[in-house]
Tab-separated table of C-alpha atoms and ligand atoms in Angstrom:
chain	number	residue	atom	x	y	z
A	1181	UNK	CA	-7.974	4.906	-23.111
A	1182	UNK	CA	-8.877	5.216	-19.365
A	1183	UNK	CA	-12.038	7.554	-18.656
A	1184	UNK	CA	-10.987	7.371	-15.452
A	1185	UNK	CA	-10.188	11.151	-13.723
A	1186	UNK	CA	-7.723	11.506	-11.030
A	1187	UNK	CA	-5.700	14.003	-9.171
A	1188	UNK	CA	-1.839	14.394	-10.086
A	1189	UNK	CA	0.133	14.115	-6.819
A	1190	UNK	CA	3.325	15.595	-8.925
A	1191	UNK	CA	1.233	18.754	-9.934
A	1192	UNK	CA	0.986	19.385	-5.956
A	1193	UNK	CA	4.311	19.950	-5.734
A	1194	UNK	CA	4.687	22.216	-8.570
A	1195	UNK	CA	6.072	19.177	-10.568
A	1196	UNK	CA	6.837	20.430	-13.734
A	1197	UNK	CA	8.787	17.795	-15.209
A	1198	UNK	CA	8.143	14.932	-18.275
A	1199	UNK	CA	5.809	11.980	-17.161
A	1200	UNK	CA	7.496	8.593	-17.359
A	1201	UNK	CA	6.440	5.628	-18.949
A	1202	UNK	CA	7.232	1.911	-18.938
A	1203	UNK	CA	7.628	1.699	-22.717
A	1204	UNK	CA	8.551	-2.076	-22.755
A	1205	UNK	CA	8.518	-5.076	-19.864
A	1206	UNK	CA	10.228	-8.199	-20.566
A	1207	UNK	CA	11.453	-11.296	-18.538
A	1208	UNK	CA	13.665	-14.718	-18.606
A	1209	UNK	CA	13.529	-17.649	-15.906
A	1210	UNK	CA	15.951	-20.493	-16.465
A	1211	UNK	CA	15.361	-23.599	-18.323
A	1212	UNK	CA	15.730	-26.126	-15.174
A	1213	UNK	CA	11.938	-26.545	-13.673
A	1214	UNK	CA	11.894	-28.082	-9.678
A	1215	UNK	CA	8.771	-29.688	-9.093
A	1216	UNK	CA	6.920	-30.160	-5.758
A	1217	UNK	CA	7.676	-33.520	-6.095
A	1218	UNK	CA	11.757	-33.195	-7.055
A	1219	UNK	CA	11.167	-31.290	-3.639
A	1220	UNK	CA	9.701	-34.408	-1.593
A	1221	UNK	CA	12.689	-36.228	-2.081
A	1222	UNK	CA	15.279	-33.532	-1.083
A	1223	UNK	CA	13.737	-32.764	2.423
A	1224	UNK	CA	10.775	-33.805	4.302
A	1225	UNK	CA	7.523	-32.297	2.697
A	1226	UNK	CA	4.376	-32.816	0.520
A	1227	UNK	CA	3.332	-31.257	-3.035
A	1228	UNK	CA	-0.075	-31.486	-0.578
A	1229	UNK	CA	1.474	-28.870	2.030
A	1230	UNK	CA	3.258	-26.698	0.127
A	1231	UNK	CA	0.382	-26.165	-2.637
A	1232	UNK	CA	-2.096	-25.932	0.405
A	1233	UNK	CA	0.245	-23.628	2.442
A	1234	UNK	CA	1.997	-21.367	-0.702
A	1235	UNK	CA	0.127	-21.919	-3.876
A	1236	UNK	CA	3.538	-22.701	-5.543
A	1237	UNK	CA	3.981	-25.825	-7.815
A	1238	UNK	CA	7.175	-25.498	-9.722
A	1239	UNK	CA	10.142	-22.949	-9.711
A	1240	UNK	CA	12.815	-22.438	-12.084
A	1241	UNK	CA	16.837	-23.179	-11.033
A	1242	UNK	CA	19.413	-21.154	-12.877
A	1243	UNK	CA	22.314	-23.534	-14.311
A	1244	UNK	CA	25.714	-23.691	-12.350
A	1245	UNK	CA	26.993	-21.115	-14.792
A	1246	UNK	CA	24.324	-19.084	-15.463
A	1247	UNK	CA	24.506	-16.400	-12.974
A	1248	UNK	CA	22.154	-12.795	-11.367
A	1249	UNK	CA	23.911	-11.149	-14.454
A	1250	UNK	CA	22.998	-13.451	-17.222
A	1251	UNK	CA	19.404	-13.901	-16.185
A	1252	UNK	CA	19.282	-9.686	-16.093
A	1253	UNK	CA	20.890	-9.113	-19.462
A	1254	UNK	CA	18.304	-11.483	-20.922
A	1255	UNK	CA	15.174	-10.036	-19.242
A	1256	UNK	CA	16.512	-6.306	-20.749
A	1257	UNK	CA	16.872	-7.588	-24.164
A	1258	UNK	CA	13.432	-8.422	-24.360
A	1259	UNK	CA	12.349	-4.885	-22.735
A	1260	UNK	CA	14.526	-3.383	-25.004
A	1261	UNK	CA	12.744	-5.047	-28.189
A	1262	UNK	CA	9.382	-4.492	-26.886
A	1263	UNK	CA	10.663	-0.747	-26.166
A	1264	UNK	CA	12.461	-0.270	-29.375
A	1265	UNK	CA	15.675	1.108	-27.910
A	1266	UNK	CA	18.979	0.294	-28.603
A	1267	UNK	CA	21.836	-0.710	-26.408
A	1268	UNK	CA	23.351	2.702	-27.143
A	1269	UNK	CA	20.852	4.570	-26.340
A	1270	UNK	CA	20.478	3.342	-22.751
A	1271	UNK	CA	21.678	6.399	-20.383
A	1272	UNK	CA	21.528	4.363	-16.804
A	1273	UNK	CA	20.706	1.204	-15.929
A	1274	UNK	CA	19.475	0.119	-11.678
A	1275	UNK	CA	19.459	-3.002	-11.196
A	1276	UNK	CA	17.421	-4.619	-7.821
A	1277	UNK	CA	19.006	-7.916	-6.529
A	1278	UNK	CA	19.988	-9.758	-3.271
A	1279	UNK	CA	21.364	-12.001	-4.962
A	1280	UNK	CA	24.590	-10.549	-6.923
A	1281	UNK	CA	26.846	-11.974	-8.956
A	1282	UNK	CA	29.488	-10.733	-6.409
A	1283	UNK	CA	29.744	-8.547	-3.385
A	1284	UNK	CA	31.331	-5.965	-5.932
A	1285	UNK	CA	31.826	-4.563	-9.188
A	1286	UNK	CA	27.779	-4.060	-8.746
A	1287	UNK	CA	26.035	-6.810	-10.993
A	1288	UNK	CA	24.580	-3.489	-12.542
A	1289	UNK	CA	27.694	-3.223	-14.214
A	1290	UNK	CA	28.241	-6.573	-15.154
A	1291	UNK	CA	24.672	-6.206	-17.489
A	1292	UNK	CA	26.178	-3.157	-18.646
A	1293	UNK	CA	28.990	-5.211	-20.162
A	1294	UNK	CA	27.019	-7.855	-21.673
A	1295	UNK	CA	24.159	-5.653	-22.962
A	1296	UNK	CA	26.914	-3.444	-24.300
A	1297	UNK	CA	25.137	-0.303	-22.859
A	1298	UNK	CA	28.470	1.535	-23.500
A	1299	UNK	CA	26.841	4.991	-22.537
A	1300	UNK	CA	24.954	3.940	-19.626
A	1301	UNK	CA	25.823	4.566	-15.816
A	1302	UNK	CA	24.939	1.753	-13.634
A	1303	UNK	CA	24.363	0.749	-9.722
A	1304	UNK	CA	22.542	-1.170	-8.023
A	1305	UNK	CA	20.179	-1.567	-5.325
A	1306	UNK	CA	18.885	-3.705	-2.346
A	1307	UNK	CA	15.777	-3.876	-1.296
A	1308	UNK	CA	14.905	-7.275	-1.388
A	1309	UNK	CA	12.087	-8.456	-2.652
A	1310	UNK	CA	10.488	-4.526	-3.036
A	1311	UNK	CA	13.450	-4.121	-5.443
A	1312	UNK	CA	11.045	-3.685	-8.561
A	1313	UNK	CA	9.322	-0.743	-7.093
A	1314	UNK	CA	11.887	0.963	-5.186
A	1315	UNK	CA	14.255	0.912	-9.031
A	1316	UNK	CA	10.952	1.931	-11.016
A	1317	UNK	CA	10.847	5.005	-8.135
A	1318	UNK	CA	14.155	5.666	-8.393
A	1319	UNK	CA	14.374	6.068	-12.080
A	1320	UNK	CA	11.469	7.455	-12.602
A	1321	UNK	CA	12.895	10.898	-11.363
A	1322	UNK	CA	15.840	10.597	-13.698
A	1323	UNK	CA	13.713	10.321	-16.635
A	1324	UNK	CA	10.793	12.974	-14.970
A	1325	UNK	CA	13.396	15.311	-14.117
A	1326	UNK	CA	14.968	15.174	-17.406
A	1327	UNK	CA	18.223	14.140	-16.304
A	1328	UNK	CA	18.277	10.647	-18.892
A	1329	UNK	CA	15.872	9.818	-21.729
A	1330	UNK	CA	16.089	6.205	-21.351
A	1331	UNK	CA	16.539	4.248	-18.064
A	1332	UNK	CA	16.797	0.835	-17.608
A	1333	UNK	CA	15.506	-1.159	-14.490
A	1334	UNK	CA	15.805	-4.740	-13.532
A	1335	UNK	CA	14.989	-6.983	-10.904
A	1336	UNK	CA	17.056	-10.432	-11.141
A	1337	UNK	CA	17.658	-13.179	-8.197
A	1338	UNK	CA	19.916	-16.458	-8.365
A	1339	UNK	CA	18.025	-17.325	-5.048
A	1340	UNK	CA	18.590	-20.806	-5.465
A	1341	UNK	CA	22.383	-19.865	-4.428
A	1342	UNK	CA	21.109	-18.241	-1.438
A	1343	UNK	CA	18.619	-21.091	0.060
A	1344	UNK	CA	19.103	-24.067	2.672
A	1345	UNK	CA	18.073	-26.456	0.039
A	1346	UNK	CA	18.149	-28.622	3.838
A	1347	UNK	CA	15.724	-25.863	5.620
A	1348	UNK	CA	12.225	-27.151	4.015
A	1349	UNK	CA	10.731	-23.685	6.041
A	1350	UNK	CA	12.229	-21.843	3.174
A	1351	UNK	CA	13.786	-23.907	0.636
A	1352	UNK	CA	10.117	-24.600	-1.026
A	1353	UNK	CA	9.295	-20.914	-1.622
A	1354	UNK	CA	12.068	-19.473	-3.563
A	1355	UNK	CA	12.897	-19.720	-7.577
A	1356	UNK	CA	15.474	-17.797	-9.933
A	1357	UNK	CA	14.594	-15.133	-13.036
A	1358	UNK	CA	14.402	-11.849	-14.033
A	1359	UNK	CA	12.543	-8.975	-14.762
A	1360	UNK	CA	12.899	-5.745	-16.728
A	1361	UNK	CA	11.323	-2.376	-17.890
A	1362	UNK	CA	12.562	0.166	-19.741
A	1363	UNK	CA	11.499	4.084	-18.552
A	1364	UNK	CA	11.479	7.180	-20.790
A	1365	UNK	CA	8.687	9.604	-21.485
A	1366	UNK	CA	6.256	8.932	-24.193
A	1367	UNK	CA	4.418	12.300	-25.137
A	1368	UNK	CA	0.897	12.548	-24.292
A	1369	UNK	CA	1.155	9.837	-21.350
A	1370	UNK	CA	1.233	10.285	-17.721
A	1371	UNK	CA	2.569	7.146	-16.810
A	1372	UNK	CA	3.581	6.826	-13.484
A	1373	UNK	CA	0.949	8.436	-11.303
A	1374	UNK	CA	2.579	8.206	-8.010
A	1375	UNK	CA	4.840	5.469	-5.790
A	1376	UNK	CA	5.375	5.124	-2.546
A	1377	UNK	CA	8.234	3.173	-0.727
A	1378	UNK	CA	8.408	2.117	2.906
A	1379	UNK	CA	10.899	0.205	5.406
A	1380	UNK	CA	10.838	-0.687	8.714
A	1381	UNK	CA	14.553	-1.786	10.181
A	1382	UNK	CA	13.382	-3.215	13.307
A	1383	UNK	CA	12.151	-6.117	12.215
A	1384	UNK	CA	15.190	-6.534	10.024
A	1385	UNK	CA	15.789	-10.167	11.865
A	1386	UNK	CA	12.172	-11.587	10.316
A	1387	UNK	CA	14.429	-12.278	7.077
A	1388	UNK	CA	17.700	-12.000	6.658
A	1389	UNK	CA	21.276	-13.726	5.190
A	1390	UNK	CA	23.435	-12.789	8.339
A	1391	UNK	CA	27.058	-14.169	6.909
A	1392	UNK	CA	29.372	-12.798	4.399
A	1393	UNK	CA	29.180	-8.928	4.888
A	1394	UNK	CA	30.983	-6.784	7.435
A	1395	UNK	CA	29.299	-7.740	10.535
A	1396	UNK	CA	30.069	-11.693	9.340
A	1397	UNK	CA	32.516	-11.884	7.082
A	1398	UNK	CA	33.275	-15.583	5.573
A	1399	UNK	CA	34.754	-17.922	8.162
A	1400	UNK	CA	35.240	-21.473	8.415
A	1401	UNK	CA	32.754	-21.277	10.965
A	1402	UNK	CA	30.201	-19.010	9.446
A	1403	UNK	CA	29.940	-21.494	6.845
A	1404	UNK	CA	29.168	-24.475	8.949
A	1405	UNK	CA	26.709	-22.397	10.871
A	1406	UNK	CA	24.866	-21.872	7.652
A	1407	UNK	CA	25.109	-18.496	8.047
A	1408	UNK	CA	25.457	-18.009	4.224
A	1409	UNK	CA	22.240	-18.818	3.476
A	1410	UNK	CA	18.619	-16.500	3.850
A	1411	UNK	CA	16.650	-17.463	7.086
A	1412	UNK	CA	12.901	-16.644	7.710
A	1413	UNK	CA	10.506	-15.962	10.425
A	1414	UNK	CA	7.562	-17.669	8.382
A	1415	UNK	CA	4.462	-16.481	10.228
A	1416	UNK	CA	5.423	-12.717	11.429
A	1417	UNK	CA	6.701	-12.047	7.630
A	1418	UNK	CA	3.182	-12.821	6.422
A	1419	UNK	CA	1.240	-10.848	8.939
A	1420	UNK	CA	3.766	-7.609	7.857
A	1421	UNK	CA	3.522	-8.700	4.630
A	1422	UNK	CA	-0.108	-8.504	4.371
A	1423	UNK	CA	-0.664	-4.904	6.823
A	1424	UNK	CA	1.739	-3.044	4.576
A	1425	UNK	CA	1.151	-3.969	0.811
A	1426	UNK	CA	-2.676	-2.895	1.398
A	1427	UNK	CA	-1.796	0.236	3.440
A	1428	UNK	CA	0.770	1.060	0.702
A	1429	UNK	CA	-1.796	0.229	-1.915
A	1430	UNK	CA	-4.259	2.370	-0.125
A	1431	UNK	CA	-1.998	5.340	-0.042
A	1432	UNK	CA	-1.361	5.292	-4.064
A	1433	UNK	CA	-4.792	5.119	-4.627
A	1434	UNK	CA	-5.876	7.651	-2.407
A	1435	UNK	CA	-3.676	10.032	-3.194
A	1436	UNK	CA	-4.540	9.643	-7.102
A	1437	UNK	CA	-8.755	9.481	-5.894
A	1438	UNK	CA	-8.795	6.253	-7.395
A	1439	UNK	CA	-11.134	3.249	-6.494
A	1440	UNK	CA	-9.398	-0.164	-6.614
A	1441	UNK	CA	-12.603	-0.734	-8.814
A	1442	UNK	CA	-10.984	1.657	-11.882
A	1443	UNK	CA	-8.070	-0.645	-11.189
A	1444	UNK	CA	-7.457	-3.042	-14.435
A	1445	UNK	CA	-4.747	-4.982	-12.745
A	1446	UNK	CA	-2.646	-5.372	-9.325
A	1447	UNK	CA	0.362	-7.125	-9.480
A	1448	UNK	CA	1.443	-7.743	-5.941
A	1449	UNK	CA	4.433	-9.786	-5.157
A	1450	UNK	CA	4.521	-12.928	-6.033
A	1451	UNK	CA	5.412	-14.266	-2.493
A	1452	UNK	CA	2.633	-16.499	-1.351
A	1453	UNK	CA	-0.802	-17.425	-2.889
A	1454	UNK	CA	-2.262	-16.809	0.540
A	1455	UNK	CA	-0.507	-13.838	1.095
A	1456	UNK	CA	-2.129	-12.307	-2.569
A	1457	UNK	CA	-4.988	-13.262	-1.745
A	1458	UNK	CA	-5.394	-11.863	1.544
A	1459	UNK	CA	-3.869	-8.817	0.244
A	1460	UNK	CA	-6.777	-8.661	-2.646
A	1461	UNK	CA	-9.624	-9.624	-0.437
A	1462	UNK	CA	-8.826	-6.340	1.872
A	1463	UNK	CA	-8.564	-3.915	-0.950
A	1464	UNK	CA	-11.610	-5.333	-2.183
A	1465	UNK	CA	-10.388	-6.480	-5.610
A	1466	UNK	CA	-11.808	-9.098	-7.436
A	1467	UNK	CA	-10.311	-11.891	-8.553
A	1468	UNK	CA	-9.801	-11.157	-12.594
A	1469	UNK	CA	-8.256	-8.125	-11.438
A	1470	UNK	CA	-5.146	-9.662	-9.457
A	1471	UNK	CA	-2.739	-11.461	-11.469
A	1472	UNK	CA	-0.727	-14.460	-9.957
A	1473	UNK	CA	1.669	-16.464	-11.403
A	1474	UNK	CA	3.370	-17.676	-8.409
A	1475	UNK	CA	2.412	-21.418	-8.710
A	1476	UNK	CA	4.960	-21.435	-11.584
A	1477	UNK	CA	7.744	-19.619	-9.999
A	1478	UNK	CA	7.535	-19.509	-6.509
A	1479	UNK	CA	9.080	-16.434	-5.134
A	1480	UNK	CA	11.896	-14.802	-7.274
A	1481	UNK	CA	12.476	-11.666	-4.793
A	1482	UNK	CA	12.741	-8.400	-6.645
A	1483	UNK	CA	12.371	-10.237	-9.883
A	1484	UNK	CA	8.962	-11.014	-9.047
A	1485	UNK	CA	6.925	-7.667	-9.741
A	1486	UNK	CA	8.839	-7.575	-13.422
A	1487	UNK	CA	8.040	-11.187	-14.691
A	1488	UNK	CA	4.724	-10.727	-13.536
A	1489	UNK	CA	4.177	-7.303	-15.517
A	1490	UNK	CA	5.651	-8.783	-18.283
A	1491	UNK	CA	3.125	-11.408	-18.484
A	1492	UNK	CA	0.269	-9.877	-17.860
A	1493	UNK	CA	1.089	-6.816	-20.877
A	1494	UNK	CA	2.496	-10.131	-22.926
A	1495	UNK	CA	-0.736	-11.770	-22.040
A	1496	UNK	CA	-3.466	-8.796	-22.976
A	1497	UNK	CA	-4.525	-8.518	-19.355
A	1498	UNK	CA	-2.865	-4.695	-19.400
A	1499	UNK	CA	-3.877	-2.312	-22.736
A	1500	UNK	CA	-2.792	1.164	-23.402
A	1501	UNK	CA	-4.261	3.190	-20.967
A	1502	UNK	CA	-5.261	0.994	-18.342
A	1503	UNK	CA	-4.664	1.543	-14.337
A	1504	UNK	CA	-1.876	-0.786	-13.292
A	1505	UNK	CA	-1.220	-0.872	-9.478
A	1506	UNK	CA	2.096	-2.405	-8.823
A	1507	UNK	CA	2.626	-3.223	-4.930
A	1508	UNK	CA	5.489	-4.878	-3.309
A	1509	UNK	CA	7.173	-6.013	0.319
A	1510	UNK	CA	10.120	-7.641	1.422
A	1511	UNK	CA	12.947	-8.237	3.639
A	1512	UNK	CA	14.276	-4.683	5.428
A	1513	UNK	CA	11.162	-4.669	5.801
A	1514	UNK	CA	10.251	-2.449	2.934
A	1515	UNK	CA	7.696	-2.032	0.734
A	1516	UNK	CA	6.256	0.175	-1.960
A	1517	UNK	CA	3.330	0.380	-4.301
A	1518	UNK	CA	3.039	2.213	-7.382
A	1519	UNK	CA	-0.101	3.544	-9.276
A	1520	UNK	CA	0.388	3.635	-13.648
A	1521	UNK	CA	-1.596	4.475	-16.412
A	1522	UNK	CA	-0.285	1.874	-18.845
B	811	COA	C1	6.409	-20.122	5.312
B	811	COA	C2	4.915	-20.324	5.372
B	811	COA	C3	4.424	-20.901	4.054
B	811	COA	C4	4.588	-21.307	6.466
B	811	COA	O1	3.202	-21.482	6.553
B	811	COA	P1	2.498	-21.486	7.988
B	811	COA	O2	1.080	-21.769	7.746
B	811	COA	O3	2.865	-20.201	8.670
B	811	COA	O4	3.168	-22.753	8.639
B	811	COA	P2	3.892	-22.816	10.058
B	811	COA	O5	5.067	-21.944	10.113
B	811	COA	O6	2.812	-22.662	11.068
B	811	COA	O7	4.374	-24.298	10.063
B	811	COA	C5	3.493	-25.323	10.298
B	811	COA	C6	4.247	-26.648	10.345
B	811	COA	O8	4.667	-26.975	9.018
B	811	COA	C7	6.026	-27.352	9.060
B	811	COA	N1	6.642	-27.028	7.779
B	811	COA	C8	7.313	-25.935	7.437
B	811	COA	N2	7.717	-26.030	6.155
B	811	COA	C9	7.268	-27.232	5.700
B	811	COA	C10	7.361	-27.886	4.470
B	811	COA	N3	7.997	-27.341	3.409
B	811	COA	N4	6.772	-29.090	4.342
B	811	COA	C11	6.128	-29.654	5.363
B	811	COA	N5	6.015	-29.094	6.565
B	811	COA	C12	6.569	-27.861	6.730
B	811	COA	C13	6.627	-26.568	10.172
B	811	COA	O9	7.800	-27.202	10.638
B	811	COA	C14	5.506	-26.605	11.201
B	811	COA	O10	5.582	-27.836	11.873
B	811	COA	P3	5.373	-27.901	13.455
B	811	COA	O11	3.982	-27.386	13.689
B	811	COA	O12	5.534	-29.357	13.729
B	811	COA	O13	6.437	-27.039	14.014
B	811	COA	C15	4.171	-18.999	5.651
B	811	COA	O14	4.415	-18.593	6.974
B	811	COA	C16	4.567	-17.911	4.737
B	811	COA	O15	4.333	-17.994	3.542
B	811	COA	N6	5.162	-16.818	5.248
B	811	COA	C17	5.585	-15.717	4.445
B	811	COA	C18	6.798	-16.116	3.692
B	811	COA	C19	7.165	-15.139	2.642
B	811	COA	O16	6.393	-14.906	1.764
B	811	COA	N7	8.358	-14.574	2.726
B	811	COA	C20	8.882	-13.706	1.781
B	811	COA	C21	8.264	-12.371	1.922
B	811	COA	S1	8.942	-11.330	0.714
């Protein structure tokens, strides 16, 4: 167990509900691997720049008919096991995704279905690639607040359907999978210490999919504009990127009196090695204690923050009653961070 001490933000405002715990992670990326070099001969770039410039080597590409939904109901079965919970006992699931299997029913639903979660309410929510963070948030309360005993939260992105496989500015970064928790309160843990979740809708244009919502519904011409897929102001998205995981991560730690030091493990977003990297140089955190996997899977938007948890607990890098500091940012903006004791 942890000997570190730290102040309970909830107990400041007369909080006097059930701590929450993640009780079991678990993940799924597709089968299909795209190399650097499959890469080199779709558009014009180098396994040289985009390892140099991103840190990524490989992603993985969902099948045709494997879709946001499938990827999600696999990534909960796992959390599930590692949880020990049932289907039936699941009381809501929120599932994160800019990618869903349709504009409506909510893919939330769908994984309903196809876990057969027949008690479970479902919705889902967008907020890009800070998806993780903002569901773990959100459900938290139901679980803290007694409302549900058992929540279920997933991140999962089909961003390969999204991408300008033509645009090398973007096409290079992104990957499919999924990534899920399961929340309830385990007696005698405090669990989630405190979140906080951020957005700035001004610079909504840095990175956005314009077509195929109300303001541009699907036209022959919104299609050969290419408005259908995501588009990226590269550099400004990586200076925002950078300013507000560490302030975020900054406020969670203050506001608990913990040192990044007593930190076991940050899992930032897996956008860009650069990007971590800067991101644990300024919170002055060592090396061992950030964990990266994004040479292996690129950027899988809200799914990133999930399959990376996953691995680390999977891998022994996270033990019952370490500090895990979980801090994300994407499109919106938004952002969030979120301080656990494992
Ligand atoms: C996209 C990103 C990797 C580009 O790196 P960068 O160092 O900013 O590179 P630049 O934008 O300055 O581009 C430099 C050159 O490389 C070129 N380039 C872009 N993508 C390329 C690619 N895949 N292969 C080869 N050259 C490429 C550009 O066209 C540009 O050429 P030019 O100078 O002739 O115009 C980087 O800005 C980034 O990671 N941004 C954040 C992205 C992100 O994480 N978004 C999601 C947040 S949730």
């Amino acid at each position: 167990m942890s000997t570190t001490t730290f102040t309970n933000p909830r107990a400041k405002h007369n909080f006097v509900g059930h701590s929450c715990s993640i009780t079991g992670v678990g993940s799924y990326v597709p089968e299909r691997i795209l190399t650097n070099a499959d890469l080199e001969k779709m558009v014009e770039t180098s396994d040289e720049w985009i390892t140099t410039r991103t840190g990524i080597k490989e992603r993985r590409l969902a099948a045709a008919n494997e879709f946001t939904s499938d990827l999600a109901a696999k990534a909960a079965e796992r959390a599930m096991a590692m949880a020990g919970v049932t289907a039936a006992q699941i009381d809501l699931i929120i599932l994160a995704t800019i990618t869903p299997d349709m504009p409506f029913p909510s893919t939330a639903c769908l994984v309903q279905q196809k876990l057969g979660a027949h008690r479970a309410a479902a919705f889902d929510i967008e907020a890009a690639c800070s998806g993780f963070v903002y569901a773990l948030d959100i459900g938290a309360r139901f679980v803290e607040s007694g409302a549900h005993e058992t929540v279920l939260i997933v991140g999962a992105e089909k961003m390969s359907s999204v991408v300008d496989w033509t645009d090398r500015n973007t096409c290079v970064l992104f990957g499919d999978g999924a990534g899920a928790a399961v929340l309830r309160h385990r007696p005698g843990a405090r669990g989630l210490l405190t979140a906080t979740l951020g957005s700035d809708g001004s610079k909504a244009g840095l990175l956005e999919l314009p077509g195929g919502g109300s303001a541009c519904p699907a036209t022959a011409e919104s299609v050969a504009g290419r408005r259908h897929f995501l588009r990226m102001d590269g550099k400004e998205t990586f200076k925002n990127a950078v300013q507000a995981m560490v302030s975020a991560s900054n406020e969670v730690l203050q506001r608990c009196g913990v040192s990044i030091a007593e930190v076991r493990c940050v899992i930032p977003h897996q956008a860009n090695l650069r990007i971590l990297n800067a991101v644990g140089e300024r919170l002055g955190a060592v090396d061992e204690q950030v964990f990266v996997n994004v040479a292996r899977y690129g950027n899988t938007s809200a799914a990133s923050v999930g399959i990376a948890l996953d691995e680390a607990v999977r891998g022994g890098r996270i033990r019952r009653g370490d500090l895990v500091l979980l801090v994300v940012f994407g499109a919106g903006l938004t952002w969030g961070a979120a301080l656990l004791e494992w």
